[in-house]
Short mmCIF file of C-alpha atoms and ligand atoms in Angstrom, two decimals:
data_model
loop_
_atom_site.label_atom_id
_atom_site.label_comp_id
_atom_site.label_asym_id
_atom_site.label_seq_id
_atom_site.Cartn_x
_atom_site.Cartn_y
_atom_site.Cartn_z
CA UNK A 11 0.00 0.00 0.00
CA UNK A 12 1.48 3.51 -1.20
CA UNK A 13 0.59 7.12 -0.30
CA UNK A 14 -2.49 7.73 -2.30
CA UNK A 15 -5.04 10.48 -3.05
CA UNK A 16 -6.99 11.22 0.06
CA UNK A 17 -10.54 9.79 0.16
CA UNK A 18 -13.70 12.10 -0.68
CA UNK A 19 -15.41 11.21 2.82
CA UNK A 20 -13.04 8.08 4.29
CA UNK A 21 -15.63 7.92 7.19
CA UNK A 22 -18.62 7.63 5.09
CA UNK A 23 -16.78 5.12 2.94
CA UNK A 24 -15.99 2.84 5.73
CA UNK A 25 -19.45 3.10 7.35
CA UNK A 26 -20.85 1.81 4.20
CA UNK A 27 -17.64 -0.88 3.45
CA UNK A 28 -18.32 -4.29 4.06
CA UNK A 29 -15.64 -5.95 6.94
CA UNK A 30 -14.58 -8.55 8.41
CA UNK A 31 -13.44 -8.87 12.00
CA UNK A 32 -11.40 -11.30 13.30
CA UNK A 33 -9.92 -10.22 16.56
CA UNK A 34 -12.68 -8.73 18.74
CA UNK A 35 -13.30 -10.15 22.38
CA UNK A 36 -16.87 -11.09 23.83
CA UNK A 37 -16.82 -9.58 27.04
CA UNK A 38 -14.45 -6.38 26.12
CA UNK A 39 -17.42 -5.72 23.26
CA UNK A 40 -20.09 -5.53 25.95
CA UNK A 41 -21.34 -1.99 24.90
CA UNK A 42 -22.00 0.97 27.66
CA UNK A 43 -25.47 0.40 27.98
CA UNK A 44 -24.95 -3.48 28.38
CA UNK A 45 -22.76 -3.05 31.20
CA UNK A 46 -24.72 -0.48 33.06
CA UNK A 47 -28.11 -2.56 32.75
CA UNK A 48 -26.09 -5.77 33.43
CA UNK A 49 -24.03 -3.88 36.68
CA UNK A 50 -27.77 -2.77 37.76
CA UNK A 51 -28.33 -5.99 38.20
CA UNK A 52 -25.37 -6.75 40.39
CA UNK A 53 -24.87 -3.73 42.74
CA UNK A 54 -22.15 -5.33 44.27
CA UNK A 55 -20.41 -4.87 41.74
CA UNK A 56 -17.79 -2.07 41.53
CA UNK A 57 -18.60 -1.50 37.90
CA UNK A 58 -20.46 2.13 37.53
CA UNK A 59 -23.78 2.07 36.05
CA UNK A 60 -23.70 5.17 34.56
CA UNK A 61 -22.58 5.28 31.25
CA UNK A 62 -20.98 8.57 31.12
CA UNK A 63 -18.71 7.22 34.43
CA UNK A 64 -18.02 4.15 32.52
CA UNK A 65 -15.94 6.06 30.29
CA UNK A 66 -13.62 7.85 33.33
CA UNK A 67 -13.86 3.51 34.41
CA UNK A 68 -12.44 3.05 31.28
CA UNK A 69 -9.26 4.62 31.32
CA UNK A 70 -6.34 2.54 32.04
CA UNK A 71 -2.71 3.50 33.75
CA UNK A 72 -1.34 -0.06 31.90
CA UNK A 73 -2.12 -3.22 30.90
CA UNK A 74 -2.33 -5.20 34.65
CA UNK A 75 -5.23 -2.59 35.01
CA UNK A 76 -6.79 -2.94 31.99
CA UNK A 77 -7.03 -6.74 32.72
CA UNK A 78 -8.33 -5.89 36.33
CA UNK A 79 -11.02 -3.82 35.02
CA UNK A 80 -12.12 -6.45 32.38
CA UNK A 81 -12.33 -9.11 35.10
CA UNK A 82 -14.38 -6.60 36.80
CA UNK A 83 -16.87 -6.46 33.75
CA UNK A 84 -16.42 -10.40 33.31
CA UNK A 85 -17.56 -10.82 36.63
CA UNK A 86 -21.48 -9.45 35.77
CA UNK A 87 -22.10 -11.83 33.61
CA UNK A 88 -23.42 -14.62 35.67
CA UNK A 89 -25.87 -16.52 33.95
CA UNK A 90 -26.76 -17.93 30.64
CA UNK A 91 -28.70 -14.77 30.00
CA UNK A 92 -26.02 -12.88 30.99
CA UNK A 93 -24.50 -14.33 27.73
CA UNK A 94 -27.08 -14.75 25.25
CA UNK A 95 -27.84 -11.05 25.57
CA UNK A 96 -24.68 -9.92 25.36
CA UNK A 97 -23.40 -12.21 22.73
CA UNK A 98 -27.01 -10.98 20.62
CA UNK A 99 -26.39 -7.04 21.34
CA UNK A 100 -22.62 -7.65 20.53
CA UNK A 101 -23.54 -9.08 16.82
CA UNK A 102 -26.12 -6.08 17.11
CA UNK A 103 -23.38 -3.55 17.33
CA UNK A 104 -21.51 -5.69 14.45
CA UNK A 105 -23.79 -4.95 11.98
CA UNK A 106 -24.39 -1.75 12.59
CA UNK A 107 -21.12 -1.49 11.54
CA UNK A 108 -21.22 -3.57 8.10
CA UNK A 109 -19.66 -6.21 9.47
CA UNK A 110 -20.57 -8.98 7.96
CA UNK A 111 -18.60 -12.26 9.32
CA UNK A 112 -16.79 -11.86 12.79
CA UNK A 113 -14.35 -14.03 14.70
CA UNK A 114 -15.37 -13.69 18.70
CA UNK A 115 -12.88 -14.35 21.18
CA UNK A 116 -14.75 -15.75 23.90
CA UNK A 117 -12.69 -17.11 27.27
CA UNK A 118 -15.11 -19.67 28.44
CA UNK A 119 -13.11 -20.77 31.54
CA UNK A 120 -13.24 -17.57 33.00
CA UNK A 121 -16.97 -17.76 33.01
CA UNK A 122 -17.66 -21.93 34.00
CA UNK A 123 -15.31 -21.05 37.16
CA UNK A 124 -17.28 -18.46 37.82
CA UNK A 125 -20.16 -20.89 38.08
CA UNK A 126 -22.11 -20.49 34.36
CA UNK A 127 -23.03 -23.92 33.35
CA UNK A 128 -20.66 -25.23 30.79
CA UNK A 129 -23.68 -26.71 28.39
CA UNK A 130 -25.82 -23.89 28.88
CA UNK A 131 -23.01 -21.24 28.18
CA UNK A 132 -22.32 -23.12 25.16
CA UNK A 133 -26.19 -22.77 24.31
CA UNK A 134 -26.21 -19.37 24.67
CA UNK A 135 -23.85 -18.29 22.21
CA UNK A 136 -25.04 -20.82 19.83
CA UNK A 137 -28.01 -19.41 20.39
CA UNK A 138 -26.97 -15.86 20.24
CA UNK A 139 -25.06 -17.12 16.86
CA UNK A 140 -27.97 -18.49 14.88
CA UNK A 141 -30.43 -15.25 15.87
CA UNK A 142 -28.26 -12.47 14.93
CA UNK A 143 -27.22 -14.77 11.53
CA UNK A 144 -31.14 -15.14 11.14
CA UNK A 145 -32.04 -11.67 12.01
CA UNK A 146 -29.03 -9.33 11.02
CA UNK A 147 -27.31 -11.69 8.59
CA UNK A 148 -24.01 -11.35 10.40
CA UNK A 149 -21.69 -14.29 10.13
CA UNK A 150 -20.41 -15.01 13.76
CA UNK A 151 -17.68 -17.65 14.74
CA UNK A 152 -15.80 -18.45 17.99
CA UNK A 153 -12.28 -18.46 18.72
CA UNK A 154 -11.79 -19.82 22.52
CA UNK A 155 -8.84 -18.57 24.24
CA UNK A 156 -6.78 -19.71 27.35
CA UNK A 157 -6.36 -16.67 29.77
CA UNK A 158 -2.70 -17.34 29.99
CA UNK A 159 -2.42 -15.74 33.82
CA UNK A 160 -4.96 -18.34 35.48
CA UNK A 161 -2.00 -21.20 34.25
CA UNK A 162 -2.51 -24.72 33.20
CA UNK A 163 -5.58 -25.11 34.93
CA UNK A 164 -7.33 -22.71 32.63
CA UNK A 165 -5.55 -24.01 29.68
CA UNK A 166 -6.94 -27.57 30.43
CA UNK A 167 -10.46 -26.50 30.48
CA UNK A 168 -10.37 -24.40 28.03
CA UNK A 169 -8.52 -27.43 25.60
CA UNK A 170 -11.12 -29.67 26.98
CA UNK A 171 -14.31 -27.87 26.23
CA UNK A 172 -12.88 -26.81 22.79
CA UNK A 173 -12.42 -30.18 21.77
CA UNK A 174 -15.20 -32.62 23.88
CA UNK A 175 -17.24 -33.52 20.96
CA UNK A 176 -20.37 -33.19 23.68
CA UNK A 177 -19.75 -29.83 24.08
CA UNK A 178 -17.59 -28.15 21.47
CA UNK A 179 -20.03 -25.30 20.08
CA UNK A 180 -20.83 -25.33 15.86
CA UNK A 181 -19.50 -21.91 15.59
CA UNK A 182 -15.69 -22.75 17.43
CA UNK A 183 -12.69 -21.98 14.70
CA UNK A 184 -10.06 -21.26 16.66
CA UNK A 185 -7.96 -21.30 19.67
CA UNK A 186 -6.41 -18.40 21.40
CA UNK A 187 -3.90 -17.54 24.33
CA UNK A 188 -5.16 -14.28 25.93
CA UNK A 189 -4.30 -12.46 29.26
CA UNK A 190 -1.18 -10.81 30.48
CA UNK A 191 2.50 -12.10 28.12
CA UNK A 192 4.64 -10.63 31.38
CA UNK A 193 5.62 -13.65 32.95
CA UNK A 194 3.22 -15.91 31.03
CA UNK A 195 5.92 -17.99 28.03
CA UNK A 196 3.78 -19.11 25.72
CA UNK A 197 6.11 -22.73 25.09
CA UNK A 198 4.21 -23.90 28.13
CA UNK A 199 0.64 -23.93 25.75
CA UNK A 200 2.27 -26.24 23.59
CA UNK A 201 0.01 -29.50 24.10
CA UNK A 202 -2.88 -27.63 24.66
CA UNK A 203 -2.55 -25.88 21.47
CA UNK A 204 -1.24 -29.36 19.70
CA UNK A 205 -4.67 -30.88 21.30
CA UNK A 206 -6.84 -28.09 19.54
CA UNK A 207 -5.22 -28.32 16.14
CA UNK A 208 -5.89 -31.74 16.21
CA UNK A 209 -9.51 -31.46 16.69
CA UNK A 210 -9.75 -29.40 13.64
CA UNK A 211 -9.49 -25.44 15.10
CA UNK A 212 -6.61 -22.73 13.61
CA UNK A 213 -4.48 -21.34 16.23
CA UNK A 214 -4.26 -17.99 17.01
CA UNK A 215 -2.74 -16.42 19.99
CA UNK A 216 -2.24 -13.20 21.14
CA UNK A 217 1.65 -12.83 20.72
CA UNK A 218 4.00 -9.16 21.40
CA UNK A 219 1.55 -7.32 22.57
CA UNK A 220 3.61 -6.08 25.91
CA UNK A 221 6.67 -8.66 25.05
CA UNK A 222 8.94 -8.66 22.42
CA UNK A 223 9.54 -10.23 19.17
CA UNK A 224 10.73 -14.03 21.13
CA UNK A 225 7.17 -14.59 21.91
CA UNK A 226 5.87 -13.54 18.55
CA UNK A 227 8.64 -16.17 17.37
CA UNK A 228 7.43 -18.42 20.07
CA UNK A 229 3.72 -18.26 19.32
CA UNK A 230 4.69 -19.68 15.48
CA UNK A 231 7.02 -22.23 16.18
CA UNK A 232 5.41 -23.68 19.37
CA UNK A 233 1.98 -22.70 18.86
CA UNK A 234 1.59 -23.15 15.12
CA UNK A 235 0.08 -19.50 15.30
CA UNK A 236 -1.61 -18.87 12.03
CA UNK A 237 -2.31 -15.76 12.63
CA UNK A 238 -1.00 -13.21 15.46
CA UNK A 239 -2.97 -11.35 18.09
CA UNK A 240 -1.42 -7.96 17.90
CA UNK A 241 2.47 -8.75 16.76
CA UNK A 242 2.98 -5.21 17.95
CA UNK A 243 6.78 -5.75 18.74
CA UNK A 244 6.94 -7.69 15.61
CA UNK A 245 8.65 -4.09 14.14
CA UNK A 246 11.64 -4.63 16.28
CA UNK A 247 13.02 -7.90 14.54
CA UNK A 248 13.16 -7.60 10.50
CA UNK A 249 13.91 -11.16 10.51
CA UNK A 250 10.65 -11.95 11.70
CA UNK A 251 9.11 -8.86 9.72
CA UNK A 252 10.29 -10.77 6.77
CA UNK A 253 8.78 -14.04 7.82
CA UNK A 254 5.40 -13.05 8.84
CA UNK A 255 5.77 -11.72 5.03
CA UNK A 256 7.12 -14.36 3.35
CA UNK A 257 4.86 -16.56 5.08
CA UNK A 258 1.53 -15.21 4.27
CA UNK A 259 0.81 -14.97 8.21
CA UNK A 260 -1.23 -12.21 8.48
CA UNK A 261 -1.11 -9.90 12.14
CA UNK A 262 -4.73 -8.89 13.81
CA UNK A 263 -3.71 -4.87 14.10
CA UNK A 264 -5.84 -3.09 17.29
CA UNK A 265 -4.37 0.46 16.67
CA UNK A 266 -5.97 1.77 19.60
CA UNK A 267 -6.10 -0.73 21.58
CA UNK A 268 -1.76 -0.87 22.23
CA UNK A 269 -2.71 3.03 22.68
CA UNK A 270 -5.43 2.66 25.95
CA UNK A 271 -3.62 -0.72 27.33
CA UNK A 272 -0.24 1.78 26.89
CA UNK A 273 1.85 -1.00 24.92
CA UNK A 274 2.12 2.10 22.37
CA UNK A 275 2.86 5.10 23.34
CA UNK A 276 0.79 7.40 20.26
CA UNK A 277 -0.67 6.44 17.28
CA UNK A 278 2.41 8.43 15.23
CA UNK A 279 4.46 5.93 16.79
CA UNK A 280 2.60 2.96 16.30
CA UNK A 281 4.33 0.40 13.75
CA UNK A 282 1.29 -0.22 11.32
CA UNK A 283 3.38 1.44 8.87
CA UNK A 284 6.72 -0.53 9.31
CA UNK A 285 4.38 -3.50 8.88
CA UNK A 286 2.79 -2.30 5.97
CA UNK A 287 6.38 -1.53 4.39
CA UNK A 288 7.71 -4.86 4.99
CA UNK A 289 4.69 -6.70 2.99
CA UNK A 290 2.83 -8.09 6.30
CA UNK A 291 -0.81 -8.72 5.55
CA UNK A 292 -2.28 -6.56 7.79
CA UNK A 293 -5.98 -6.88 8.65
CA UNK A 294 -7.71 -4.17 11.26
CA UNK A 295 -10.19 -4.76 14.22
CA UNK A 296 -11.15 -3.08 17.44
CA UNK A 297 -9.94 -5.84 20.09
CA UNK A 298 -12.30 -4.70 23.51
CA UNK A 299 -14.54 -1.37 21.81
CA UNK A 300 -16.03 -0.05 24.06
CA UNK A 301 -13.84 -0.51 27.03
CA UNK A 302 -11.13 1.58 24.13
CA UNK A 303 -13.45 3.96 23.46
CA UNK A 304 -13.46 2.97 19.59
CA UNK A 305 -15.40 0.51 16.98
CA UNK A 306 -14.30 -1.14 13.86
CA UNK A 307 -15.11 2.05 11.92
CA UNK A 308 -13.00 4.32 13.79
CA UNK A 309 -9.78 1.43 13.44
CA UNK A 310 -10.36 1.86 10.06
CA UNK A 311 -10.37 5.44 9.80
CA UNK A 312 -6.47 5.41 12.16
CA UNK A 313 -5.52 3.03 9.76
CA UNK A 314 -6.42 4.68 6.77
CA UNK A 315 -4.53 8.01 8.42
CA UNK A 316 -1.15 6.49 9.20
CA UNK A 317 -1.15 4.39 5.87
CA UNK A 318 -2.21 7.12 4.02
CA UNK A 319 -4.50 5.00 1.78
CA UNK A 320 -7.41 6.12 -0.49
CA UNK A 321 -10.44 4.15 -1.01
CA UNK A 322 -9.32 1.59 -2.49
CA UNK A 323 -6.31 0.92 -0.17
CA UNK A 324 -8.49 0.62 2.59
CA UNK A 325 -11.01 -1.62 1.00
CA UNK A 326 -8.14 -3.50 0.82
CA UNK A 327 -7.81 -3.73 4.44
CA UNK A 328 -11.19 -5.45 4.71
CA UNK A 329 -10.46 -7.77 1.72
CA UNK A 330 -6.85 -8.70 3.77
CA UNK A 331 -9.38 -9.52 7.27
CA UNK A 332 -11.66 -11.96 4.85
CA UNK A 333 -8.52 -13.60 3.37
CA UNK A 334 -6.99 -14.23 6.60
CA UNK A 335 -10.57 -15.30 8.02
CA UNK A 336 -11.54 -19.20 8.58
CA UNK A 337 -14.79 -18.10 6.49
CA UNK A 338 -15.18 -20.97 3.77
CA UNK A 339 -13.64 -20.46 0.64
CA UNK A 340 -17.06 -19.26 -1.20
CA UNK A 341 -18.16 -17.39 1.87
CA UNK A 342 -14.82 -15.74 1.30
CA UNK A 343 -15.49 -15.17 -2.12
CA UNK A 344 -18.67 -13.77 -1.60
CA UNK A 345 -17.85 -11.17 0.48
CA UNK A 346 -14.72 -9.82 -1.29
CA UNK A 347 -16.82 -9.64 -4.41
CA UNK A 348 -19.33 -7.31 -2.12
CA UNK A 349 -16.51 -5.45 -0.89
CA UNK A 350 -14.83 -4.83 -4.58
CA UNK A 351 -18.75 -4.40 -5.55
CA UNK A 352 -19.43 -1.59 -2.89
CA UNK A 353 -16.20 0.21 -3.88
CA UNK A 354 -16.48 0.16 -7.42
CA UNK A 355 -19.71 1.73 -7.09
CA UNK A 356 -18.43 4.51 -4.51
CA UNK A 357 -15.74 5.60 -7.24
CA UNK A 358 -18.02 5.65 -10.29
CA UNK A 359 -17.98 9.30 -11.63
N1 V47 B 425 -5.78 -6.86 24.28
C1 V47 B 425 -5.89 -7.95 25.04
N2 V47 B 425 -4.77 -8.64 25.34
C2 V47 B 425 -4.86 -9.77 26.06
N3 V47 B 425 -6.02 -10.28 26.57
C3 V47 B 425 -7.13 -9.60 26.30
C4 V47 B 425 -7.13 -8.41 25.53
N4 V47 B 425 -8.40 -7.95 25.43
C5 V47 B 425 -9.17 -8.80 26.10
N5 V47 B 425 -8.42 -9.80 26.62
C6 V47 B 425 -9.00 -10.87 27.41
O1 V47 B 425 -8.59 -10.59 28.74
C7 V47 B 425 -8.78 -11.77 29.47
C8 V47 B 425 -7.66 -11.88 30.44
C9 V47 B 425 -8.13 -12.75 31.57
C10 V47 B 425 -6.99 -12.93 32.54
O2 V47 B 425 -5.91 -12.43 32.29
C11 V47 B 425 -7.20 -13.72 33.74
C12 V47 B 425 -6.16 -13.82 34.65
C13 V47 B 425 -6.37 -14.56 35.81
C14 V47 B 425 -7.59 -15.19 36.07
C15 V47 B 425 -8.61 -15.05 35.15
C16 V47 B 425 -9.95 -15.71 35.40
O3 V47 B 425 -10.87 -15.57 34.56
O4 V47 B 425 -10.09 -16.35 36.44
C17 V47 B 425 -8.43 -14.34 33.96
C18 V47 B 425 -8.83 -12.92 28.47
O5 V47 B 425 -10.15 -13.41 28.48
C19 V47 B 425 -8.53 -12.27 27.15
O6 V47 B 425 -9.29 -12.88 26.12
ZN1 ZN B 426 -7.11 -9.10 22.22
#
């Protein structure tokens, strides 16, 4: 991608652009209003109900309490409502956004220990899943994810109820490694991740984020990582900027994201554009929304800045998130022929 003419209107182009999502977490997409009508419900919670001092609850001095406010957030959900109606108004918020096929990240071991049913959290989102395909024709899949801090235990469960043919949801694709990297090597997820690959789901963990490039190295050759969660530090090591390239292995880019969780220190700074430079395939998403103060739209429009691409550079972007998606191969076809269709017809004279 090359320094292009600007775009007429690049936020009323990517309102209307077709996207794909692929890294984009359950609970960190529980919207203001979902987390002040689900804290209502649980005032002893610590979690504000007011939406406007959600935001202020929002702010975050670095990643440990970023983490300790989304456990805080993780802990209102407490039944199987709890997650069918947040999984239904995430896919809500989706579309609203053109997003038409999505990758969750959901952590289910973070909500069974907290006492949620393991079959009827699994029927939630599969319920969840099938209404908002039915209803606002938006593609949702799972990606389960180990929270990396809560150790071997969590990494057990999580391998177990990804791959129990009793309980394994329709929708699973993937499987993640989530949580603090500080103190968490990601060598250790080795069988776990060797369990889920072969029962069929693509690895994906989230890899130098707030480490360096050995874990993004570590994630690919003991994880199988075929994508990478983040890859921020990847921009440090051109050996590894070079094989993500070479490779084909695309990196999930959450601008803002490294920006609240301060693994970045500004956007100017941010390496997007080394990665873009070095040939990475680079696809955009919005990692925890709300909790960011962002949405898809808005990573788009950062991206689009520092890349300095016009319309067609970042309808690129959302072709790059549908190539690197486990979509099927005519889903994917599908909707990069509605993307190219959508931007044609924006340019026409
Ligand atoms: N940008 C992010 N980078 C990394 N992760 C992110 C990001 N955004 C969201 N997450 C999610 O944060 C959770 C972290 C949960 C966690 O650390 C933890 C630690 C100890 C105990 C427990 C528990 O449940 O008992 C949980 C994960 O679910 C992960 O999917
Ligand atoms: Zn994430």
């Amino acid at each position: 991608m090359t320094d292009q003419r600007a775009p007429r209107d690049p936020h009323a182009f990517i309102a209307g652009l077709p996207k794909a999502e692929l890294h984009v977490h359950h609970v960190g997409s529980a919207s203001p209003r979902i987390v002040s009508e689900l804290a209502a419900r649980h005032p002893d919670s610590k979690v504000p109900t007011d939406p406007e001092a959600l935001a202020d609850y929002f702010t975050f001095t670095d990643f440990a309490h970023f983490i300790e406010v989304y456990l805080s957030v993780v802990d209102l959900i407490r039944t199987p409502e709890d997650v069918r109606l947040l999984t239904y108004e995430v896919a809500r918020d989706l579309a609203r956004q053109q997003v038409r096929y999505a990758e969750l990240t959901i952590t289910p071991f973070s909500s069974t220990r907290r006492g949620i049913d393991e079959r009827a959290f699994m029927d939630a989102i599969e319920d969840a899943r099938k209404a908002a395909e039915a209803e606002f024709g938006t593609v949702l899949r799972w990606c389960f994810d180990i929270p990396g801090e809560a150790g071997l235990e969590s990494a057990e469960e999580t391998a177990r109820l990804a791959t129990d043919d009793r309980l394994r949801p329709e929708g699973l694709v993937s499987f993640g490694l989530g949580g603090p990297e500080i103190g968490v090597p990601r060598p250790q997820f080795k069988p776990f991740f060797d369990r889920a690959i072969a029962a069929g789901l693509h690895s994906v963990p989230h890899a130098g984020e707030t480490t360096g490039p050995e874990t993004v190295w570590a994630a690919l050759t003991e994880l199988r990582a075929e994508r990478i969660g983040h890859g921020t530090s990847s921009a440090q090591d051109p050996k590894l900027l070079a094989h993500l390239a070479e490779h084909r292995i695309p990196l999930e880019v959450c601008p803002t994201s490294n920006i609240a969780t301060r693994a970045v220190r500004t956007l100017d700074e941010h390496p997007i554009r080394e990665f873009a430079r070095a040939g990475v395939l680079v696809t955009i998403n919005s990692d925890d929304p709300p909790m960011f103060g962002t949405d898809l739209n808005n990573e788009y429009a950062v991206a689009a800045r520092l890349l300095g691409l016009d319309e067609r550079g970042i309808a690129e972007l959302a072709t790059n998130a549908v190539r690197a998606s486990f979509l099927d191969e005519a889903g994917k076809a599908r909707l990069t022929q509605e993307i190219d269709a959508y931007t044609e017809a924006w340019l026409a004279p």
